[in-house]
Coordinates of C-alpha atoms and ligand atoms in Angstrom, one line a residue:
X1 CA -23.7 -67.9 100.0
X2 CA -23.3 -64.8 102.1
X3 CA -21.4 -63.1 99.3
X4 CA -23.9 -64.2 96.6
X5 CA -26.7 -62.8 98.8
X6 CA -25.0 -59.5 99.3
X7 CA -24.2 -59.2 95.5
X8 CA -27.8 -60.2 94.7
X9 CA -29.2 -57.5 97.0
X10 CA -27.0 -54.9 95.5
X11 CA -28.1 -55.9 91.9
X12 CA -31.7 -56.0 93.0
X13 CA -31.5 -52.3 94.0
X14 CA -30.4 -51.4 90.5
X15 CA -33.1 -53.8 89.0
X16 CA -35.9 -52.0 91.0
X17 CA -34.7 -48.7 89.7
X18 CA -34.4 -50.0 86.1
X19 CA -30.8 -49.0 85.2
X20 CA -29.9 -48.2 81.6
X21 CA -27.9 -50.7 79.6
X22 CA -24.8 -50.4 77.4
X23 CA -23.8 -52.8 74.6
X24 CA -20.7 -55.0 74.7
X25 CA -21.6 -56.5 71.3
X26 CA -24.5 -56.1 68.8
X27 CA -27.0 -57.7 71.2
X28 CA -24.7 -58.2 74.3
X29 CA -25.9 -56.0 77.1
X30 CA -24.1 -54.9 80.3
X31 CA -25.2 -52.6 83.1
X32 CA -23.6 -50.8 86.1
X33 CA -25.2 -53.5 88.2
X34 CA -23.1 -56.3 86.4
X35 CA -19.9 -54.3 87.0
X36 CA -20.6 -53.4 90.6
X37 CA -21.9 -56.8 91.6
X38 CA -18.7 -58.3 90.2
X39 CA -16.6 -55.7 92.0
X40 CA -18.3 -56.6 95.3
X41 CA -17.9 -60.3 94.8
X42 CA -14.2 -60.0 93.8
X43 CA -13.4 -57.8 96.8
X44 CA -15.2 -60.0 99.3
X45 CA -13.4 -63.1 97.9
X46 CA -10.1 -61.3 98.0
X47 CA -10.6 -60.3 101.6
X48 CA -11.6 -63.8 102.8
X49 CA -9.7 -66.1 100.4
X50 CA -6.7 -64.0 99.2
X51 CA -4.9 -67.0 97.6
X52 CA -7.8 -68.0 95.4
X53 CA -8.0 -67.2 91.7
X54 CA -11.1 -65.5 90.2
X55 CA -12.5 -65.5 86.7
X56 CA -15.3 -62.9 86.4
X57 CA -17.4 -62.3 83.3
X58 CA -16.9 -58.5 83.5
X59 CA -13.1 -58.8 83.6
X60 CA -12.6 -58.2 87.3
X61 CA -10.7 -61.4 87.8
X62 CA -7.5 -62.2 89.5
X63 CA -5.2 -65.0 88.2
X64 CA -2.0 -66.3 89.9
X65 CA -2.0 -70.0 89.1
X66 CA -3.7 -71.1 92.4
X67 CA -5.3 -74.5 92.4
X68 CA -8.6 -72.8 93.6
X69 CA -10.5 -70.9 91.0
X70 CA -13.8 -69.1 91.3
X71 CA -16.0 -68.6 88.2
X72 CA -18.2 -65.5 88.8
X73 CA -21.3 -64.4 86.8
X74 CA -22.3 -61.3 88.7
X75 CA -25.7 -61.0 86.9
X76 CA -26.7 -64.0 84.8
X77 CA -29.6 -63.0 82.6
X78 CA -28.6 -59.4 81.9
X79 CA -30.9 -59.0 79.0
X80 CA -33.8 -59.9 81.3
X81 CA -32.4 -57.6 84.0
X82 CA -32.1 -54.6 81.7
X83 CA -35.7 -55.0 80.5
X84 CA -37.2 -55.5 84.0
X85 CA -38.0 -59.2 83.3
X86 CA -37.5 -60.8 86.7
X87 CA -35.4 -63.9 85.8
X88 CA -31.7 -63.4 86.6
X89 CA -29.3 -64.6 89.3
X90 CA -25.8 -64.3 90.8
X91 CA -23.7 -67.4 90.1
X92 CA -20.4 -68.4 91.8
X93 CA -18.7 -71.7 91.3
X94 CA -15.4 -72.9 92.9
X95 CA -13.1 -75.3 91.2
X96 CA -10.2 -77.0 92.9
X97 CA -7.4 -78.5 90.7
X98 CA -9.8 -78.7 87.7
X99 CA -12.8 -80.2 89.6
X100 CA -15.9 -78.2 90.7
X101 CA -16.1 -78.4 94.5
X102 CA -18.7 -75.7 95.4
X103 CA -21.4 -73.7 93.7
X104 CA -24.1 -71.2 94.6
X105 CA -26.8 -69.5 92.5
X106 CA -28.9 -66.8 94.2
X107 CA -32.1 -65.5 92.7
X108 CA -33.0 -62.3 94.5
X109 CA -36.4 -62.0 92.9
X110 CA -37.7 -65.1 94.6
X111 CA -35.1 -65.1 97.4
X112 CA -34.0 -68.6 96.4
X113 CA -30.5 -69.8 97.0
X114 CA -29.4 -73.0 95.3
X115 CA -26.1 -74.4 96.6
X116 CA -23.9 -77.5 96.5
X117 CA -20.6 -78.8 97.9
X118 CA -19.0 -81.8 96.3
X119 CA -20.2 -85.0 98.0
X120 CA -22.7 -83.0 100.2
X121 CA -25.8 -83.0 98.0
X122 CA -27.6 -79.9 96.6
X123 CA -30.0 -77.6 98.5
X124 CA -32.6 -74.9 97.9
X125 CA -32.8 -72.5 100.8
X126 CA -31.1 -75.1 103.0
X127 CA -33.4 -78.0 102.1
X128 CA -32.2 -81.0 99.9
X129 CA -33.2 -81.0 96.3
X130 CA -33.3 -83.8 93.6
X131 CA -33.7 -83.9 89.9
X132 CA -37.1 -84.9 88.5
X133 CA -38.3 -88.5 87.8
X134 CA -39.7 -87.9 84.3
X135 CA -39.1 -91.0 82.4
X136 CA -39.7 -89.9 78.8
X137 CA -39.4 -86.8 76.7
X138 CA -43.2 -86.7 76.1
X139 CA -43.6 -86.1 79.9
X140 CA -40.8 -83.5 80.1
X141 CA -40.6 -79.8 80.5
X142 CA -37.3 -78.7 79.1
X143 CA -35.4 -75.4 78.6
X144 CA -32.7 -73.9 76.4
X145 CA -31.0 -70.7 75.7
X146 CA -29.4 -68.7 72.8
X147 CA -26.2 -66.8 73.3
X148 CA -26.1 -63.2 72.3
X149 CA -22.9 -63.6 70.3
X150 CA -22.6 -65.2 66.8
X151 CA -26.3 -65.9 66.6
X152 CA -26.1 -66.6 62.8
X153 CA -23.8 -69.5 63.5
X154 CA -26.1 -71.1 66.1
X155 CA -27.9 -74.3 65.1
X156 CA -30.1 -74.3 68.2
X157 CA -33.3 -73.2 66.6
X158 CA -33.5 -76.6 64.9
X159 CA -33.1 -78.3 68.2
X160 CA -35.7 -76.0 69.8
X161 CA -38.2 -77.0 67.1
X162 CA -37.8 -80.7 67.5
X163 CA -37.9 -80.6 71.3
X164 CA -41.0 -78.4 71.1
X165 CA -42.7 -81.1 69.0
X166 CA -41.9 -83.8 71.5
X167 CA -42.2 -82.4 75.0
X168 CA -44.6 -80.5 77.3
X169 CA -42.8 -77.4 76.1
X170 CA -39.4 -75.7 75.8
X171 CA -38.8 -72.7 78.1
X172 CA -36.3 -70.0 77.1
X173 CA -36.3 -67.9 80.2
X174 CA -32.9 -66.2 79.6
X175 CA -30.7 -67.1 82.5
X176 CA -28.6 -70.3 82.1
X177 CA -27.7 -70.4 85.8
X178 CA -31.4 -70.5 86.7
X179 CA -32.1 -73.1 84.1
X180 CA -29.5 -75.3 85.7
X181 CA -30.8 -74.7 89.2
X182 CA -34.3 -75.7 87.9
X183 CA -33.0 -78.9 86.5
X184 CA -31.4 -79.6 89.8
X185 CA -34.6 -78.9 91.7
X186 CA -36.8 -80.9 89.4
X187 CA -38.7 -77.9 88.0
X188 CA -37.2 -78.7 84.6
X189 CA -36.4 -82.1 83.3
X190 CA -33.6 -81.0 80.9
X191 CA -31.7 -78.0 79.7
X192 CA -29.3 -77.6 76.8
X193 CA -27.4 -74.8 75.2
X194 CA -24.8 -74.3 72.5
X195 CA -22.1 -71.7 73.3
X196 CA -22.1 -71.2 77.1
X197 CA -19.2 -69.6 79.0
X198 CA -17.5 -71.1 82.1
X199 CA -19.2 -68.5 84.4
X200 CA -22.7 -69.4 83.1
X201 CA -22.2 -73.1 84.0
X202 CA -19.7 -73.6 86.8
X203 CA -22.0 -73.4 89.8
X204 CA -24.9 -75.0 88.1
X205 CA -23.0 -78.0 86.9
X206 CA -22.1 -79.0 90.4
X207 CA -25.5 -78.3 91.7
X208 CA -27.1 -80.5 89.0
X209 CA -24.5 -83.2 89.6
X210 CA -25.1 -83.2 93.4
X211 CA -28.8 -83.3 92.8
X212 CA -28.4 -86.6 90.9
X213 CA -28.6 -85.2 87.3
X214 CA -26.6 -86.1 84.2
X215 CA -24.3 -83.8 82.3
X216 CA -22.6 -84.2 78.9
X217 CA -21.9 -82.4 75.7
X218 CA -24.4 -82.7 72.8
X219 CA -23.1 -86.1 71.7
X220 CA -22.7 -87.8 75.1
X221 CA -19.0 -86.8 75.6
X222 CA -17.6 -85.2 78.7
X223 CA -18.8 -81.6 79.3
X224 CA -16.1 -79.2 80.5
X225 CA -16.2 -75.6 81.6
X226 CA -14.7 -74.5 78.3
X227 CA -17.3 -76.8 76.6
X228 CA -19.0 -74.8 75.4
X229 CA -22.0 -77.1 74.5
X230 CA -24.0 -78.5 77.3
X231 CA -26.8 -81.0 77.9
X232 CA -28.0 -81.6 81.5
X233 CA -31.1 -83.5 82.6
X234 CA -32.5 -85.8 85.3
X235 CA -30.4 -88.7 84.0
X236 CA -33.4 -90.8 83.0
X237 CA -34.1 -89.0 79.7
X238 CA -30.4 -88.5 78.8
X239 CA -30.1 -91.3 76.3
X240 CA -33.4 -90.4 74.6
X241 CA -32.3 -86.8 74.2
X242 CA -28.8 -87.8 72.9
X243 CA -30.5 -90.2 70.4
X244 CA -32.8 -87.4 69.2
X245 CA -29.8 -84.9 69.0
X246 CA -27.9 -87.4 66.9
X247 CA -30.8 -87.5 64.4
X248 CA -31.0 -83.7 64.3
X249 CA -27.3 -83.4 63.7
X250 CA -27.6 -86.0 60.9
X251 CA -30.0 -83.6 59.1
X252 CA -32.9 -86.1 59.3
X253 CA -35.5 -83.4 60.0
X254 CA -35.9 -80.7 57.4
X255 CA -39.3 -79.0 57.5
X256 CA -41.0 -76.7 55.1
X257 CA -43.2 -73.9 56.5
X258 CA -46.6 -75.3 57.5
X259 CA -49.9 -73.9 56.2
X260 CA -51.4 -71.5 58.7
X261 CA -54.6 -72.9 60.2
X262 CA -57.1 -71.3 62.5
Ligands
IPD301 C1 -26.6 -65.3 79.2 C2 -27.8 -66.0 79.8 C3 -28.6 -66.6 78.7 C4 -27.8 -67.5 77.8 C5 -26.6 -66.9 77.3 C6 -25.8 -66.3 78.4 P1 -25.5 -63.2 80.6 O1 -25.7 -64.8 80.3 O2 -27.4 -67.1 80.7 O3 -29.7 -67.4 79.2 O4 -28.7 -68.0 76.8 O5 -25.8 -67.8 76.6 O6 -24.6 -65.6 77.9 O7 -24.8 -62.6 79.4 O8 -26.9 -62.7 80.8 O9 -24.7 -63.3 81.8
CA302 CA1 -24.3 -65.6 82.1
CA303 CA1 -23.5 -62.1 83.2

């Protein structure tokens, strides 16, 4: 938590000054803040836990075959970050022998720190959090995201549409780590995304699990860090969402453009 806070404060300095962005892919942004936040996290982890492995989104990792492995997203929500849209976070998850054991997501804009340790529950700024109690999709506020790579091959817009028709709304705030933290704290009832990376999910998966949520892939199978497709929710609406997803995959819903009405 200390390291995530320090990295978050560093990145916030850049955010407040509106740093320029560069492109890693056609729509895949990166800034100096992403690189320097990752450098800071990697160097702090190396000082304190020199035997641990690290996988960082910006390539600053360190791999030796240790049973401990950190997944670091130094700025999750870089597109937001680069545009001055204040929804982004630092995310760090620790895996031991293939199982997530600790996770932290720090949102510097709201000074909110979400954390979990396996078996110890999940917290927001030190107070315990739980997933929501929404029993049905009609009572749910849900969220999704769209990766910046291979957009043409992403089916999610069809899922977005169907969920938008059946829920209180679909949010697409642009930071998967925050979406996961919000499922864990009951601000969202569900979150799904096709094509996530390990560093987007690692911390959030454990935080959701420790807050009592359900996690699977889009067809109800086990979700893994190299997934890359993920559905998480409060556990109560999980079966209803999976049933709807199965119908969408089957091609049941094909809509023509509606007439515009005033
Ligand atoms: C992205 C964000 C976004 C999600 C993308 C991620 P980044 O992470 O979490 O919400 O839709 O799939 O890649 O690139 O900003 O760290
Ligand atoms: Ca990310
Ligand atoms: Ca990132």
